[in-house]
Amino acid sequence: GREVGVRADEQVVIASVFKILLVLEFARQVAAGQLDPTERVLVRADDRLGGWGIAGCADDAEVSLRDLAYFAMSVSDNTAADLLLRRVGPDVVPMLAAELGLSRTRIVGGPRQLVETMLADVGARTEADFARIFPTLPPERVRAMRVFDPAHTTSSTVRELTRLLGLIWRDETGPPAACAMVRELMGRQLFWTRLASGFPPGVRIAAKSGTLPGLHLEAGVAEYPDGGRYAIAVSTRTERLDTRRIDVDLAMGEAARVAVEALRAG
């Protein structure tokens, strides 16, 4: 199909956008009868990683596998994603990318490995140490961390991300029920300030975001009332090493809308 792209084949860090592949693998295993989505998982203190969702729980929590998938997609819950990755098998997600022909997509572990790498790169032993050390680092030291290098962390290209989305929306990544589960969960992402912010009411956006200091990205699909569907991926790098940049988020949404409007007008 037709496309609009800028540096679409550049290798970029994708951070939590990898959770699309993780949840797709979970959905495929559920559809194949290999996993029971209602299976219960006890989340203990040692399982919790920083970020949103279950990480904020003061006590042990018991959730189903499908609720782990929901939390991983809706609020990018790293604890949920890490536990789900353990259950589906950490080696299976890279194999899925290869099976789908995503030759530029590189999966290096999961959220726990990413956190461990960040701690090691700044010489921190705990997340509390990291929170103390990280703000004192000069920008060049931060950008030298492995999590910002596409050659040393989970990465892909925006072209491959949009190709993956197209396959999911056409039910070409597994049984239709598995693809539908991924689409439904992507539609429940709570963060709206990136792609969704650029489109008018009536356009449905299903997306997954990824964020690191100075790195903001999102991949998703815009579905128009007339049936038009458009796979979108936007990746940005900023000089300021912030994770919350509403100006950047809104610019991403605007860029996405302009690109889609160009396709619709063409």
Short mmCIF file of C-alpha atoms in Angstrom, two decimals:
data_model
loop_
_atom_site.label_atom_id
_atom_site.label_comp_id
_atom_site.label_asym_id
_atom_site.label_seq_id
_atom_site.Cartn_x
_atom_site.Cartn_y
_atom_site.Cartn_z
CA GLY A 1 0.00 0.00 0.00
CA ARG A 2 0.89 3.68 -0.12
CA GLU A 3 2.95 5.19 2.67
CA VAL A 4 4.44 8.39 4.02
CA GLY A 5 7.76 7.99 5.80
CA VAL A 6 10.79 9.85 7.09
CA ARG A 7 13.87 7.75 7.96
CA ALA A 8 11.54 4.75 8.05
CA ASP A 9 14.37 2.21 7.90
CA GLU A 10 16.54 3.72 10.64
CA GLN A 11 17.12 1.34 13.55
CA VAL A 12 15.48 2.82 16.65
CA VAL A 13 15.08 1.81 20.28
CA ILE A 14 11.45 0.72 20.78
CA ALA A 15 11.32 0.30 24.58
CA SER A 16 7.82 -0.77 25.67
CA VAL A 17 6.47 -0.97 22.12
CA PHE A 18 7.92 -4.51 22.20
CA LYS A 19 4.92 -5.40 24.38
CA ILE A 20 2.83 -5.63 21.20
CA LEU A 21 4.84 -8.70 20.21
CA LEU A 22 4.73 -10.06 23.77
CA VAL A 23 0.95 -9.83 24.00
CA LEU A 24 0.59 -11.20 20.47
CA GLU A 25 2.56 -14.30 21.49
CA PHE A 26 0.41 -14.65 24.62
CA ALA A 27 -2.75 -14.38 22.51
CA ARG A 28 -1.47 -16.99 20.05
CA GLN A 29 -0.71 -19.43 22.87
CA VAL A 30 -4.18 -18.86 24.32
CA ALA A 31 -5.80 -19.47 20.93
CA ALA A 32 -3.76 -22.66 20.53
CA GLY A 33 -4.87 -23.95 23.93
CA GLN A 34 -1.33 -23.81 25.34
CA LEU A 35 -2.20 -21.25 28.01
CA ASP A 36 -5.31 -20.67 30.10
CA PRO A 37 -5.92 -16.91 30.18
CA THR A 38 -7.57 -17.24 33.61
CA GLU A 39 -4.49 -18.88 35.18
CA ARG A 40 -3.64 -17.01 38.38
CA VAL A 41 -0.25 -15.44 39.08
CA LEU A 42 0.83 -14.29 42.54
CA VAL A 43 2.83 -11.06 42.29
CA ARG A 44 5.21 -10.65 45.22
CA ALA A 45 7.44 -7.76 46.25
CA ASP A 46 10.47 -9.29 44.49
CA ASP A 47 8.52 -9.40 41.22
CA ARG A 48 7.74 -5.70 41.14
CA LEU A 49 9.60 -3.37 38.79
CA GLY A 50 9.43 0.40 38.67
CA GLY A 51 6.74 2.12 36.70
CA TRP A 52 2.97 2.06 36.52
CA GLY A 53 0.43 -0.51 37.66
CA ILE A 54 1.22 -3.45 39.90
CA ALA A 55 4.58 -1.92 40.83
CA GLY A 56 2.66 0.50 43.01
CA CYS A 57 0.94 -2.20 45.07
CA ALA A 58 1.90 -2.30 48.75
CA ASP A 59 0.90 -5.95 49.14
CA ASP A 60 1.12 -9.19 47.19
CA ALA A 61 -1.47 -9.29 44.41
CA GLU A 62 -3.01 -12.18 42.50
CA VAL A 63 -4.05 -11.58 38.90
CA SER A 64 -4.85 -13.67 35.84
CA LEU A 65 -2.57 -13.99 32.84
CA ARG A 66 -5.02 -12.04 30.69
CA ASP A 67 -5.10 -9.26 33.27
CA LEU A 68 -1.30 -9.15 33.12
CA ALA A 69 -1.68 -8.63 29.36
CA TYR A 70 -4.25 -5.89 30.00
CA PHE A 71 -2.00 -4.04 32.44
CA ALA A 72 1.02 -4.42 30.12
CA MET A 73 -0.89 -2.76 27.28
CA SER A 74 -3.17 -0.28 29.04
CA VAL A 75 -0.61 1.36 31.36
CA SER A 76 2.63 -0.22 30.06
CA ASP A 77 3.00 -2.12 33.35
CA ASN A 78 6.58 -3.46 33.43
CA THR A 79 5.89 -5.90 36.27
CA ALA A 80 2.96 -7.39 34.37
CA ALA A 81 4.97 -7.62 31.15
CA ASP A 82 7.90 -9.28 32.93
CA LEU A 83 5.68 -11.93 34.51
CA LEU A 84 3.83 -12.54 31.24
CA LEU A 85 7.15 -12.91 29.43
CA ARG A 86 8.25 -15.57 31.92
CA ARG A 87 5.04 -17.51 31.28
CA VAL A 88 5.06 -17.41 27.47
CA GLY A 89 8.82 -18.04 27.35
CA PRO A 90 11.43 -15.31 26.87
CA ASP A 91 12.98 -17.06 23.87
CA VAL A 92 9.69 -17.28 22.01
CA VAL A 93 9.13 -13.57 21.35
CA PRO A 94 12.31 -13.13 19.23
CA MET A 95 11.29 -16.30 17.39
CA LEU A 96 7.88 -14.76 16.68
CA ALA A 97 9.50 -11.66 15.19
CA ALA A 98 11.60 -13.89 12.93
CA GLU A 99 8.56 -15.97 11.94
CA LEU A 100 6.74 -12.81 10.88
CA GLY A 101 9.67 -11.73 8.71
CA LEU A 102 10.62 -8.78 10.93
CA SER A 103 14.32 -9.14 10.21
CA ARG A 104 15.23 -5.72 11.63
CA THR A 105 13.38 -6.27 14.91
CA ARG A 106 15.72 -7.24 17.73
CA ILE A 107 14.31 -8.36 21.11
CA VAL A 108 16.81 -8.32 24.00
CA GLY A 109 15.15 -9.76 27.09
CA GLY A 110 12.27 -7.94 28.74
CA PRO A 111 11.62 -5.16 31.24
CA ARG A 112 13.69 -6.78 33.99
CA GLN A 113 16.74 -7.06 31.75
CA LEU A 114 16.31 -3.43 30.68
CA VAL A 115 16.21 -2.28 34.31
CA GLU A 116 19.23 -4.42 35.22
CA THR A 117 21.18 -2.96 32.29
CA MET A 118 20.34 0.59 33.35
CA LEU A 119 21.43 -0.10 36.93
CA ALA A 120 24.69 -1.65 35.79
CA ASP A 121 25.49 1.20 33.41
CA VAL A 122 25.31 3.83 36.17
CA GLY A 123 26.86 1.67 38.89
CA ALA A 124 23.66 1.33 40.93
CA ARG A 125 22.76 -1.77 42.94
CA THR A 126 19.10 -0.95 43.53
CA GLU A 127 16.37 1.13 41.93
CA ALA A 128 16.69 3.54 44.86
CA ASP A 129 20.40 3.93 44.06
CA PHE A 130 19.52 4.56 40.43
CA ALA A 131 16.96 7.23 41.35
CA ARG A 132 19.66 9.00 43.35
CA ILE A 133 22.48 8.67 40.79
CA PHE A 134 20.68 9.20 37.47
CA PRO A 135 19.75 12.90 37.92
CA THR A 136 23.41 13.73 38.63
CA LEU A 137 24.73 12.26 35.37
CA PRO A 138 25.79 14.54 32.49
CA PRO A 139 23.76 14.11 29.28
CA GLU A 140 26.63 12.45 27.41
CA ARG A 141 26.89 9.79 30.11
CA VAL A 142 23.17 9.10 29.90
CA ARG A 143 23.19 8.81 26.11
CA ALA A 144 26.07 6.34 26.34
CA MET A 145 23.89 3.87 28.25
CA ARG A 146 23.12 0.66 26.39
CA VAL A 147 19.35 1.17 26.60
CA PHE A 148 19.70 4.09 24.18
CA ASP A 149 21.78 2.16 21.63
CA PRO A 150 19.69 0.22 19.09
CA ALA A 151 22.59 -2.21 18.65
CA HIS A 152 22.50 -3.22 22.31
CA THR A 153 18.82 -3.17 23.28
CA THR A 154 15.39 -4.01 21.91
CA SER A 155 15.00 -2.14 18.63
CA SER A 156 13.32 -2.12 15.25
CA THR A 157 12.41 0.31 12.47
CA VAL A 158 9.22 2.29 12.12
CA ARG A 159 8.61 0.52 8.81
CA GLU A 160 8.70 -2.88 10.51
CA LEU A 161 6.47 -1.66 13.34
CA THR A 162 3.82 -0.53 10.87
CA ARG A 163 4.21 -3.78 8.96
CA LEU A 164 3.57 -5.70 12.19
CA LEU A 165 0.44 -3.65 12.84
CA GLY A 166 -0.82 -4.26 9.32
CA LEU A 167 -0.38 -8.00 9.78
CA ILE A 168 -2.28 -7.92 13.09
CA TRP A 169 -5.14 -5.88 11.65
CA ARG A 170 -5.44 -8.27 8.69
CA ASP A 171 -5.45 -11.35 10.96
CA GLU A 172 -2.17 -12.52 9.43
CA THR A 173 -0.12 -13.01 12.62
CA GLY A 174 -2.07 -15.97 13.98
CA PRO A 175 -5.64 -17.14 14.54
CA PRO A 176 -8.22 -14.35 14.11
CA ALA A 177 -9.12 -14.60 17.81
CA ALA A 178 -5.50 -13.91 18.78
CA CYS A 179 -5.24 -10.90 16.47
CA ALA A 180 -8.56 -9.58 17.78
CA MET A 181 -7.31 -9.85 21.36
CA VAL A 182 -4.25 -7.74 20.55
CA ARG A 183 -6.33 -5.13 18.74
CA GLU A 184 -8.77 -4.93 21.65
CA LEU A 185 -6.01 -4.55 24.24
CA MET A 186 -4.21 -1.90 22.19
CA GLY A 187 -7.48 0.00 22.04
CA ARG A 188 -7.53 0.14 25.84
CA GLN A 189 -4.27 2.06 26.26
CA LEU A 190 -4.99 4.89 28.68
CA PHE A 191 -2.35 7.31 27.40
CA TRP A 192 -3.93 9.62 24.81
CA THR A 193 -1.45 12.49 24.41
CA ARG A 194 0.56 11.03 21.51
CA LEU A 195 -1.07 9.61 18.37
CA ALA A 196 -4.64 9.96 19.63
CA SER A 197 -4.22 13.66 20.34
CA GLY A 198 -3.83 14.47 16.66
CA PHE A 199 -7.09 12.97 15.41
CA PRO A 200 -10.67 14.22 15.59
CA PRO A 201 -13.47 12.50 17.52
CA GLY A 202 -14.79 9.51 15.65
CA VAL A 203 -11.35 8.24 14.65
CA ARG A 204 -10.51 5.22 16.78
CA ILE A 205 -6.87 4.91 17.84
CA ALA A 206 -5.38 1.64 19.12
CA ALA A 207 -1.76 2.11 20.12
CA LYS A 208 1.20 1.22 22.31
CA SER A 209 3.67 3.79 23.58
CA GLY A 210 7.32 3.49 24.57
CA THR A 211 9.29 5.95 26.68
CA LEU A 212 12.81 6.45 28.01
CA PRO A 213 14.49 9.71 29.06
CA GLY A 214 14.71 11.75 25.85
CA LEU A 215 12.99 9.00 23.83
CA HIS A 216 9.29 9.12 22.95
CA LEU A 217 7.59 6.76 20.52
CA GLU A 218 4.26 5.19 19.74
CA ALA A 219 2.92 2.69 17.23
CA GLY A 220 -0.75 2.27 16.48
CA VAL A 221 -3.59 2.16 14.00
CA ALA A 222 -6.08 4.91 13.18
CA GLU A 223 -9.49 3.60 12.12
CA TYR A 224 -11.81 6.07 10.37
CA PRO A 225 -15.61 5.84 10.33
CA ASP A 226 -15.50 5.26 6.55
CA GLY A 227 -13.47 2.08 7.05
CA GLY A 228 -10.04 3.54 6.32
CA ARG A 229 -7.29 2.04 8.47
CA TYR A 230 -3.77 3.44 8.75
CA ALA A 231 -0.78 1.93 10.57
CA ILE A 232 1.39 4.61 12.17
CA ALA A 233 4.70 4.64 14.04
CA VAL A 234 6.40 7.80 15.30
CA SER A 235 9.78 7.85 17.06
CA THR A 236 11.36 11.01 18.49
CA ARG A 237 14.59 11.89 20.27
CA THR A 238 14.91 15.08 22.31
CA GLU A 239 17.84 17.04 23.68
CA ARG A 240 16.22 17.30 27.10
CA LEU A 241 16.30 13.98 28.92
CA ASP A 242 12.71 14.11 30.14
CA THR A 243 10.12 11.35 30.06
CA ARG A 244 7.14 13.71 30.30
CA ARG A 245 7.01 16.14 27.36
CA ILE A 246 3.46 17.07 26.46
CA ASP A 247 4.77 19.32 23.68
CA VAL A 248 6.59 16.38 22.10
CA ASP A 249 3.58 14.09 22.54
CA LEU A 250 1.25 16.57 20.85
CA ALA A 251 3.72 17.09 18.00
CA MET A 252 3.75 13.31 17.46
CA GLY A 253 -0.03 13.30 17.17
CA GLU A 254 0.03 16.22 14.75
CA ALA A 255 2.68 14.54 12.58
CA ALA A 256 0.62 11.34 12.51
CA ARG A 257 -2.53 13.20 11.47
CA VAL A 258 -0.74 15.14 8.71
CA ALA A 259 0.74 11.91 7.32
CA VAL A 260 -2.61 10.13 7.34
CA GLU A 261 -4.40 13.09 5.77
CA ALA A 262 -1.82 13.09 2.98
CA LEU A 263 -2.62 9.44 2.29
CA ARG A 264 -6.37 10.05 2.41
CA ALA A 265 -6.08 12.98 0.04
CA GLY A 266 -3.85 11.14 -2.40
#
